[in-house]
Coordinates of C-alpha atoms (C1' of nucleotides) in Angstrom, one line a residue:
Chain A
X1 CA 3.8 5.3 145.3
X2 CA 6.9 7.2 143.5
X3 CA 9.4 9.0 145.0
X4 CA 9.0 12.6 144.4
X5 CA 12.0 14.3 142.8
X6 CA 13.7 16.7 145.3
X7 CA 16.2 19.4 144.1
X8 CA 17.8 21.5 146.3
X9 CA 19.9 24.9 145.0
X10 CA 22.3 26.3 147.8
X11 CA 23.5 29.7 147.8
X12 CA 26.3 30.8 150.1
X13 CA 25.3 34.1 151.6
X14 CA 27.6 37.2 150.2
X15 CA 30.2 34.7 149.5
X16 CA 33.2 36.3 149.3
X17 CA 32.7 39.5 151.5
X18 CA 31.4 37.0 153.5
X19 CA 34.7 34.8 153.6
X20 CA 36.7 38.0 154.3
X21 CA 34.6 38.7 157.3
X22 CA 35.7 35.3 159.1
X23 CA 39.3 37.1 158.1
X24 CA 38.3 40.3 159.9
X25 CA 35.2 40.0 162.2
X26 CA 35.9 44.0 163.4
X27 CA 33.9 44.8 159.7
X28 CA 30.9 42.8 160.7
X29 CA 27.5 45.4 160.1
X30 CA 30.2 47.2 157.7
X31 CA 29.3 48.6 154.7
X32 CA 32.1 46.6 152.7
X33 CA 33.3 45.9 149.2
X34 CA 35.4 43.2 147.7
X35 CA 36.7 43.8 143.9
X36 CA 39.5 46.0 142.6
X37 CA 42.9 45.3 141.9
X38 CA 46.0 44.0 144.2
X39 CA 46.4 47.3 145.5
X40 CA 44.2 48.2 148.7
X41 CA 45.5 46.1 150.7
X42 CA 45.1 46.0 154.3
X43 CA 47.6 47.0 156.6
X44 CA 47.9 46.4 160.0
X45 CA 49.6 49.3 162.8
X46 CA 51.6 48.3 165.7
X47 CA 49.1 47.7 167.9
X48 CA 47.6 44.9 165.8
X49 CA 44.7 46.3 164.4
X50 CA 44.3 46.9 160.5
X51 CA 43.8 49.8 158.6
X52 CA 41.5 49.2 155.9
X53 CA 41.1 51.7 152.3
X54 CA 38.0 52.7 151.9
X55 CA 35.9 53.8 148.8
X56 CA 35.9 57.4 148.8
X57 CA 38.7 58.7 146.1
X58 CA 38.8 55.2 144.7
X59 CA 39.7 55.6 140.5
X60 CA 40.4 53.2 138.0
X61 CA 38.3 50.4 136.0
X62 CA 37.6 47.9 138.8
X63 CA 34.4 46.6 139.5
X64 CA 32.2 45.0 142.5
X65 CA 32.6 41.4 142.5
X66 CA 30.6 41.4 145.8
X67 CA 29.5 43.6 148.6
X68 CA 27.9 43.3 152.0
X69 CA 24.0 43.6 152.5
X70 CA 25.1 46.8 155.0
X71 CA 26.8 48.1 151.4
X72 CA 24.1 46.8 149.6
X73 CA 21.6 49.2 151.3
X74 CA 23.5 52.1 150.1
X75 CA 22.5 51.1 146.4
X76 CA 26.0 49.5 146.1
X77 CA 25.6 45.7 144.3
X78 CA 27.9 43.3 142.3
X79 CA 29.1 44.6 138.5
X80 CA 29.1 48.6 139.1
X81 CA 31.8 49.8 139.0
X82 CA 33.1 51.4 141.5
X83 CA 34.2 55.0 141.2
X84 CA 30.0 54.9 141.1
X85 CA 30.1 52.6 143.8
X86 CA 32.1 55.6 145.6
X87 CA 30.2 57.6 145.2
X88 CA 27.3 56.5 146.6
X89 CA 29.1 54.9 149.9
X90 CA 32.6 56.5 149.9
X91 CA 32.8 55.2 153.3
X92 CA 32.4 51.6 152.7
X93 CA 35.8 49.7 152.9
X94 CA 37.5 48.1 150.1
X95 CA 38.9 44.6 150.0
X96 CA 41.0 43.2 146.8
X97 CA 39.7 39.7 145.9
X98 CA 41.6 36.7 147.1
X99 CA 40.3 33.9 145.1
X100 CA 42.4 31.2 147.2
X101 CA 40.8 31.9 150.0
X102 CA 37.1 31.6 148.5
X103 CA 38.5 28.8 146.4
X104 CA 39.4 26.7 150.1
X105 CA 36.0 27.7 152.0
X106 CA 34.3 27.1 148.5
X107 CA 35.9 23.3 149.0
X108 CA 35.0 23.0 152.2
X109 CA 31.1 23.7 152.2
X110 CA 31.0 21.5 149.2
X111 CA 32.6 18.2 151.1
X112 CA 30.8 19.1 154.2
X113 CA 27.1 19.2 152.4
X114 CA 28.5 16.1 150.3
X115 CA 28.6 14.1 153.6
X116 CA 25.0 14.3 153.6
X117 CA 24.0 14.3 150.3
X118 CA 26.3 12.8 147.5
X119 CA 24.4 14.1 144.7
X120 CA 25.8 17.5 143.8
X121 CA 26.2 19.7 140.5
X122 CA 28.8 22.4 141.1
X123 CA 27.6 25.5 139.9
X124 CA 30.7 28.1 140.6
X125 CA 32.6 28.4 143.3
X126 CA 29.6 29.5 145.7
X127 CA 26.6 27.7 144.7
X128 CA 25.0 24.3 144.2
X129 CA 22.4 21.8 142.9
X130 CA 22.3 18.9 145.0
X131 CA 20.2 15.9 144.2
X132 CA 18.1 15.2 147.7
X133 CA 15.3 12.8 146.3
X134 CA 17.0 9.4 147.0
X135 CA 18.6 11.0 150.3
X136 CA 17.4 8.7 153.5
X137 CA 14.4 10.4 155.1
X138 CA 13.7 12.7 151.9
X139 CA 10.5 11.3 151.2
X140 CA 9.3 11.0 154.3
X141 CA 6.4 13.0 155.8
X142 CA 6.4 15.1 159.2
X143 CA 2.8 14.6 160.4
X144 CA 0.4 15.4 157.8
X145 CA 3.9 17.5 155.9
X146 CA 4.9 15.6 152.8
X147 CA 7.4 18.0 152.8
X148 CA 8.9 17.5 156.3
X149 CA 11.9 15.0 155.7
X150 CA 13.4 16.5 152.5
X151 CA 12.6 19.9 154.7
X152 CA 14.7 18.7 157.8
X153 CA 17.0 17.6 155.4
X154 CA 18.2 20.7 153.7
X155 CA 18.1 21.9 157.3
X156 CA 20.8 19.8 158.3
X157 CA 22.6 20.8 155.1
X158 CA 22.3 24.1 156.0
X159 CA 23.7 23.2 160.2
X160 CA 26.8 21.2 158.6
X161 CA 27.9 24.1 156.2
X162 CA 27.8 26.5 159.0
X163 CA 29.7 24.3 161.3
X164 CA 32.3 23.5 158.6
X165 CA 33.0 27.1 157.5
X166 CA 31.1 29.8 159.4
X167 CA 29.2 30.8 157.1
X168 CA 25.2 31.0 156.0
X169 CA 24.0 29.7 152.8
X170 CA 20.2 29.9 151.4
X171 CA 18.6 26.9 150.1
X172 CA 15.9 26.7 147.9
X173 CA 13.9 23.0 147.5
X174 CA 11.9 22.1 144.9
X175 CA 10.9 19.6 142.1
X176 CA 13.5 20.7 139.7
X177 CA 16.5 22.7 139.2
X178 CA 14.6 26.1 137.9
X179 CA 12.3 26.1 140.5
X180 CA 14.9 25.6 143.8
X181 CA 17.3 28.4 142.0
X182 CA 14.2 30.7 142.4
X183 CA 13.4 29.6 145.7
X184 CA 16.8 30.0 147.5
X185 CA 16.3 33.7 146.8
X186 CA 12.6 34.0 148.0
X187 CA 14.3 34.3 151.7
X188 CA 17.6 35.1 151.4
X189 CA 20.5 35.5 153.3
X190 CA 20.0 32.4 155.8
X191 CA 16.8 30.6 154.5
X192 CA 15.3 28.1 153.7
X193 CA 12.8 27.5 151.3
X194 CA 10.5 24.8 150.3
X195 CA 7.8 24.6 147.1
X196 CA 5.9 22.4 145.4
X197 CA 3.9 22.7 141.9
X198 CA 0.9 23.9 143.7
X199 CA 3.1 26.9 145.2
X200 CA 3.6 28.1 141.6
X201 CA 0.5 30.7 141.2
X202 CA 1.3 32.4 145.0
X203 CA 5.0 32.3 144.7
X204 CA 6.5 32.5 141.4
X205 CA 4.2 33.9 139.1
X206 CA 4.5 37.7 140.8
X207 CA 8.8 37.2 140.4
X208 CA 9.3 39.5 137.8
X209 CA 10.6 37.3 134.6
X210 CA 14.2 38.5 134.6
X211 CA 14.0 35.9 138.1
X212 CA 14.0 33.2 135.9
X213 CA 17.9 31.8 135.3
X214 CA 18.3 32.0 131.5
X215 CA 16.3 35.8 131.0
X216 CA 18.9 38.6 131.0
X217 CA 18.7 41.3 130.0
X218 CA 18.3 41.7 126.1
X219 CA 15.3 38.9 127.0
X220 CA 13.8 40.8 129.8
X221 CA 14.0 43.9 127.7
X222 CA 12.2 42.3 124.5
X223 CA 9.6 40.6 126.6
X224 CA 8.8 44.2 128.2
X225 CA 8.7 45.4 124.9
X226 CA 5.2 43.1 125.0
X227 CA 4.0 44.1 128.3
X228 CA 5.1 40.9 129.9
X229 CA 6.8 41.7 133.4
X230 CA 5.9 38.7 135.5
X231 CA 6.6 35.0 135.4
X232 CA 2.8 34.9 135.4
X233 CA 2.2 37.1 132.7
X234 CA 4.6 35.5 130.9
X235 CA 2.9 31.3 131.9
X236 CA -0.3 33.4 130.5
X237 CA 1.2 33.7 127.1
X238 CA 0.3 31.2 124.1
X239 CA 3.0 28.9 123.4
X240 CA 2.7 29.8 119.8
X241 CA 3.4 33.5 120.2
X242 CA 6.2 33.1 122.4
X243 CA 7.8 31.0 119.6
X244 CA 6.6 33.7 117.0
X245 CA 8.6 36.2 119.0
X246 CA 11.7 34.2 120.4
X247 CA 12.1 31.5 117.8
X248 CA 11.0 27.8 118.0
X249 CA 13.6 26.4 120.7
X250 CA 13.5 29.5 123.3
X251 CA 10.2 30.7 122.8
X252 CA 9.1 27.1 124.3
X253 CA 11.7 27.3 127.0
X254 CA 10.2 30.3 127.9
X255 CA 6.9 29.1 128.3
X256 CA 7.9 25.4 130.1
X257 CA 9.8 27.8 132.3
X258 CA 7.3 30.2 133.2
X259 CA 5.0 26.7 134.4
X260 CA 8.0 25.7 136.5
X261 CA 8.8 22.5 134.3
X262 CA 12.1 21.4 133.8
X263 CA 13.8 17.9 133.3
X264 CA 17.2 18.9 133.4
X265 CA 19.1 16.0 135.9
X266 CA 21.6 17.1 138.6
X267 CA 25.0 16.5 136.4
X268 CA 27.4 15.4 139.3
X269 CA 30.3 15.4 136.9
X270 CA 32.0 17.6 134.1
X271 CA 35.0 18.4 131.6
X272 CA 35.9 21.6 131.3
X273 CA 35.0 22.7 127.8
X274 CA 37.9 25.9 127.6
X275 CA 40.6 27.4 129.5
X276 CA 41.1 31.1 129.0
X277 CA 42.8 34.0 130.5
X278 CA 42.2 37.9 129.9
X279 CA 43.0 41.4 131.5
X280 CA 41.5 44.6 131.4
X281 CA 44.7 47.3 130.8
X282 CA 44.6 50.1 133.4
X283 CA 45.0 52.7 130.3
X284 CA 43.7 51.9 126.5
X285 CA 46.6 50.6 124.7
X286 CA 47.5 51.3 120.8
X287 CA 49.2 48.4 118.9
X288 CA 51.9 50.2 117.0
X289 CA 52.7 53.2 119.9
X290 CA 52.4 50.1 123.1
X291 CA 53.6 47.7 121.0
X292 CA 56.3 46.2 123.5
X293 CA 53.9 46.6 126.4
X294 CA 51.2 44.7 124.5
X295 CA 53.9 41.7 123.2
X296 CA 54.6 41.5 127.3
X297 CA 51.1 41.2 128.1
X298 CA 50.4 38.9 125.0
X299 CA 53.1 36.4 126.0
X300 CA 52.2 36.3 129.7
X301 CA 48.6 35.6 129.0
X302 CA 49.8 32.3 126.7
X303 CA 52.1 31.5 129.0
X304 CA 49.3 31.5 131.9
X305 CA 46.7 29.3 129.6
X306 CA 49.9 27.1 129.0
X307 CA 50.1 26.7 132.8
X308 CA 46.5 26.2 133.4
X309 CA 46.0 23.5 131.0
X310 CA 49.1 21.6 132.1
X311 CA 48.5 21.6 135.9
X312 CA 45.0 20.1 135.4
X313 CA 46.6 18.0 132.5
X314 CA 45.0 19.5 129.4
X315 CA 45.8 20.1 125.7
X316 CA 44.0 22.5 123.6
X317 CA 43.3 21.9 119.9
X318 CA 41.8 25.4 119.2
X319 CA 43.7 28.5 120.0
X320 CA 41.8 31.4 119.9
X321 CA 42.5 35.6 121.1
X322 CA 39.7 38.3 122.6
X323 CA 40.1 41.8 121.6
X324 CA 38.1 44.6 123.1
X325 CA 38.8 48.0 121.8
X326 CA 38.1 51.5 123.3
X327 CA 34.5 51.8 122.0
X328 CA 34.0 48.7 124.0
X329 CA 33.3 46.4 120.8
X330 CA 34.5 42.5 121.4
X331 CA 35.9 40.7 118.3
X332 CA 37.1 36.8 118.6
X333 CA 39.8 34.9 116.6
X334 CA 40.0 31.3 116.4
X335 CA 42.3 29.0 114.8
X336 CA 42.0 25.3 115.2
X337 CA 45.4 23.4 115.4
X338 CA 46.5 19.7 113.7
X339 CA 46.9 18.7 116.9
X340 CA 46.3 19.6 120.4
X341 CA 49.0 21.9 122.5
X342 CA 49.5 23.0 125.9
X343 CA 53.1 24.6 125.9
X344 CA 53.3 28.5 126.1
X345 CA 55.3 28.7 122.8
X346 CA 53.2 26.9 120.7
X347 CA 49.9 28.9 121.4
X348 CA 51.6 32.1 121.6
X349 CA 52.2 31.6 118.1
X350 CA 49.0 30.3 117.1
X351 CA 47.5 33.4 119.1
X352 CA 49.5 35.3 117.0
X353 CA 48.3 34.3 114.1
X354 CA 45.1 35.1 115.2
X355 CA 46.0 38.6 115.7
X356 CA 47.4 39.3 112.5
X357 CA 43.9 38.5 110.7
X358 CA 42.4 42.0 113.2
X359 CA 41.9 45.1 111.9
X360 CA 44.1 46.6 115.2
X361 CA 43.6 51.0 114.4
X362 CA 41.2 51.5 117.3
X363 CA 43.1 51.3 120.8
X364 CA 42.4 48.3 123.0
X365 CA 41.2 48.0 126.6
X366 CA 41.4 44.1 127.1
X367 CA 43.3 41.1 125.4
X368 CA 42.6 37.8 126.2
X369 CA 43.9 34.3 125.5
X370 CA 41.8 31.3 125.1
X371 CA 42.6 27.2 124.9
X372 CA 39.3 25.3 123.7
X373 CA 38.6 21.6 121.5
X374 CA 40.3 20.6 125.4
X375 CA 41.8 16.7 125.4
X376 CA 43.3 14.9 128.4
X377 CA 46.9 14.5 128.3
Chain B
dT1 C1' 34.4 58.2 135.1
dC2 C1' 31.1 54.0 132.3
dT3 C1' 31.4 48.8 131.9
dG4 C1' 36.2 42.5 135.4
dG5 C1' 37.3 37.7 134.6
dG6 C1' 36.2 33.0 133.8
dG7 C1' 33.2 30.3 131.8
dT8 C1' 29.0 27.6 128.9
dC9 C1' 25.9 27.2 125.2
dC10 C1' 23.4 28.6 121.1
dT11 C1' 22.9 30.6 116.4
dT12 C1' 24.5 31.8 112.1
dC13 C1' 27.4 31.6 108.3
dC14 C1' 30.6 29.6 105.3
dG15 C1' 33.3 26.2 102.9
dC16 C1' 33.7 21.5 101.8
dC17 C1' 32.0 17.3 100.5
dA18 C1' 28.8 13.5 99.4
Chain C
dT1 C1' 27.4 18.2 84.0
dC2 C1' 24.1 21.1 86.3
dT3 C1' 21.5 22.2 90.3
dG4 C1' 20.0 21.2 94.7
dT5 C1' 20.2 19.5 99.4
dG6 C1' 22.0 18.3 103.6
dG7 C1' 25.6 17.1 107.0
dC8 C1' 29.6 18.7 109.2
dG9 C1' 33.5 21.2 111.2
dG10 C1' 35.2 25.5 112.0
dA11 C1' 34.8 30.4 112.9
dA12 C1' 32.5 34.5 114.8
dG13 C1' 29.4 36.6 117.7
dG14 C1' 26.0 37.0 121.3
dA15 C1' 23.4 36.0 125.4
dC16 C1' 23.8 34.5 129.8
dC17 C1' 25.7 33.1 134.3
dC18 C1' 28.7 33.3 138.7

DNA sequence: TCTGGGGTCCTTCCGCCA
DNA sequence: TCTGTGGCGGAAGGACCC
């Protein structure tokens, strides 16, 4: 008899409004948003309590990186922005982001489910494969459940990252790493979720195919274009024509995917492949007429990429610059470097060069500065 | 009043070279 | 020498994800 492979994907519930609640239980049932700028704050009065800013008035470019389910029902989710976001719950408060914080409860679900099982693929900062199937008790059945040990398993996980930070997390767990990132949203927040192969048909195939982790939105639209709306009307499809429509390697993706195969192993480690910084102005900015203000931003942005790739001891051989302009068009420059750099000077002048080979008559909304080809130092 | 920031991976094109 | 082919690195853009 062979082991069965067991996959789990965990999903920390609303992470980071979440995280903010441990930091102010009064907003629990709240309506709340976290995203914005550095501005809003909270304050807190004389008599200890804080005042928090809420939505309604809100302007400028921000988005929602997260809100609460309470905020959720108002129709308010995570990329709108949010002067529409305002308007549709003005009275839901507004956080700033404080990545530290998520960044230290982000550590400490991860140690606490790694006491239980080793075998983890970090996937962000809230979420996780983990690698159950050689896990002691995984493979054992509960009565006549074959699914009972890797089932009381994922439950434990589940007990030991509440106990270690607080907070809920979803798990989905499965024979591979497609299915159990579907499955940890089939019962989400605070569930648990367990499918085999034969759960395919009744579970999956009614999902909607933009479910599937590697459909957005371009894909989703094309393969409505076709009629196909479901996971099952997409595993219905001939192999051939997906390829015919989506090209050899992703039209068969497609289909494997819509079966629920998938071979991809649990990678437990990785180097980072780029290191790269970028803001968003708070007004469109013209290169000749904001010419200083733009030089500031262009130098701090190398000078932060410098800093990044030092402190976790990184070089970068290609130096490349983002652009977006008003119309919201992206362009990219890259410029690949004899050797490998990591001090501010050097790529602000290979950034530089970059910049001088743009077309810079439109006005731009964002710059960005980016370290890739990455060595160790 | 549109649309953040930090990533990965894939495709395509182009020049260079064998 | 002419033409073709194929590999490869670099550059640019796009899709997707958290």
């Amino acid at each position: 008899m062979t082991a069965r492979r067991w996959i789990a994907h965990l999903d920390m519930d609303a992470f980071y409004a979440s995280v903010e609640l441990l930091r102010y239980p009064e907003l629990a049932g709240q309506p709340v948003v976290i995203g914005g700028g550095r501005r809003h704050q909270p304050t807190q009065r004389p008599d200890g309590t804080w005042q928090f800013a809420t939505l309604a008035g809100y302007t400028g470019r921000g988005v929602v990186t997260t809100a609460t389910y309470a905020a959720r029902d108002y129709g308010v989710h995570s990329g709108m922005g949010l002067m529409k976001a305002a308007q549709r719950a003005p009275q839901a408060v507004l956080l700033p982001t404080d990545f530290d914080a998520y960044r230290h409860h982000s550590r400490l679900f991860k140690a606490a489910v790694a006491e239980v099982a080793p075998r983890i693929e970090d996937r962000g900062i809230d979420e996780i494969y983990i690698d159950l199937s050689e896990v002691p008790g995984a493979q054992d059945s509960v009565g006549h459940d074959a699914t009972g040990g890797v089932r009381a398993l994922a439950q434990e996980i589940r007990n030991t990252v509440r106990r270690a930070t607080g907070l809920s997390c979803s798990i989905g767990v499965t024979p591979n790493k497609l299915l159990a990132k579907l499955a940890s949203e089939l019962d989400k927040p605070d569930g648990l979720t367990v499918l085999t192969e034969a759960d395919l048909p009744v579970r999956i195939w009614p999902l909607p195919v933009r479910r599937l982790n590697g459909i957005g939105p371009k894909a989703g639209a094309r393969l409505a274009a076709l009629g196909i709306g479901t996971i099952g009307e997409l595993a219905a499809q001939e192999r051939a024509r997906l390829v015919e429509h989506f090209g050899r390697a992703y039209g068969r993706w497609l289909h494997e995917a819509a079966h629920g195969i998938d071979d991809r192993p649990v990678v437990t480690h990785g180097e980072p492949v780029s290191m790269s910084r970028e803001t968003t102005f708070e007004r469109d900015l013209h290169a000749v007429r904001d010419r200083a203000e733009l030089t500031r931003i262009f130098t701090t942005l190398a000078e932060q990429v410098a800093t990044d790739l030092q402190r976790r001891g990184y070089a970068g051989r290609t130096i490349g610059i983002k652009l977006r302009f008003d119309d919201f068009r992206t362009v990219t420059r890259d410029l690949t470097l004899p050797a490998a750099v990591a001090d501010a000077a050097a790529i602000r002048a290979a950034a530089g060069r970059c910049l001088k080979r743009v077309d810079l008559s439109r006005r731009l909304r964002l710059l960005g500065v980016r370290a890739g080809s990455l060595v160790r130092l």
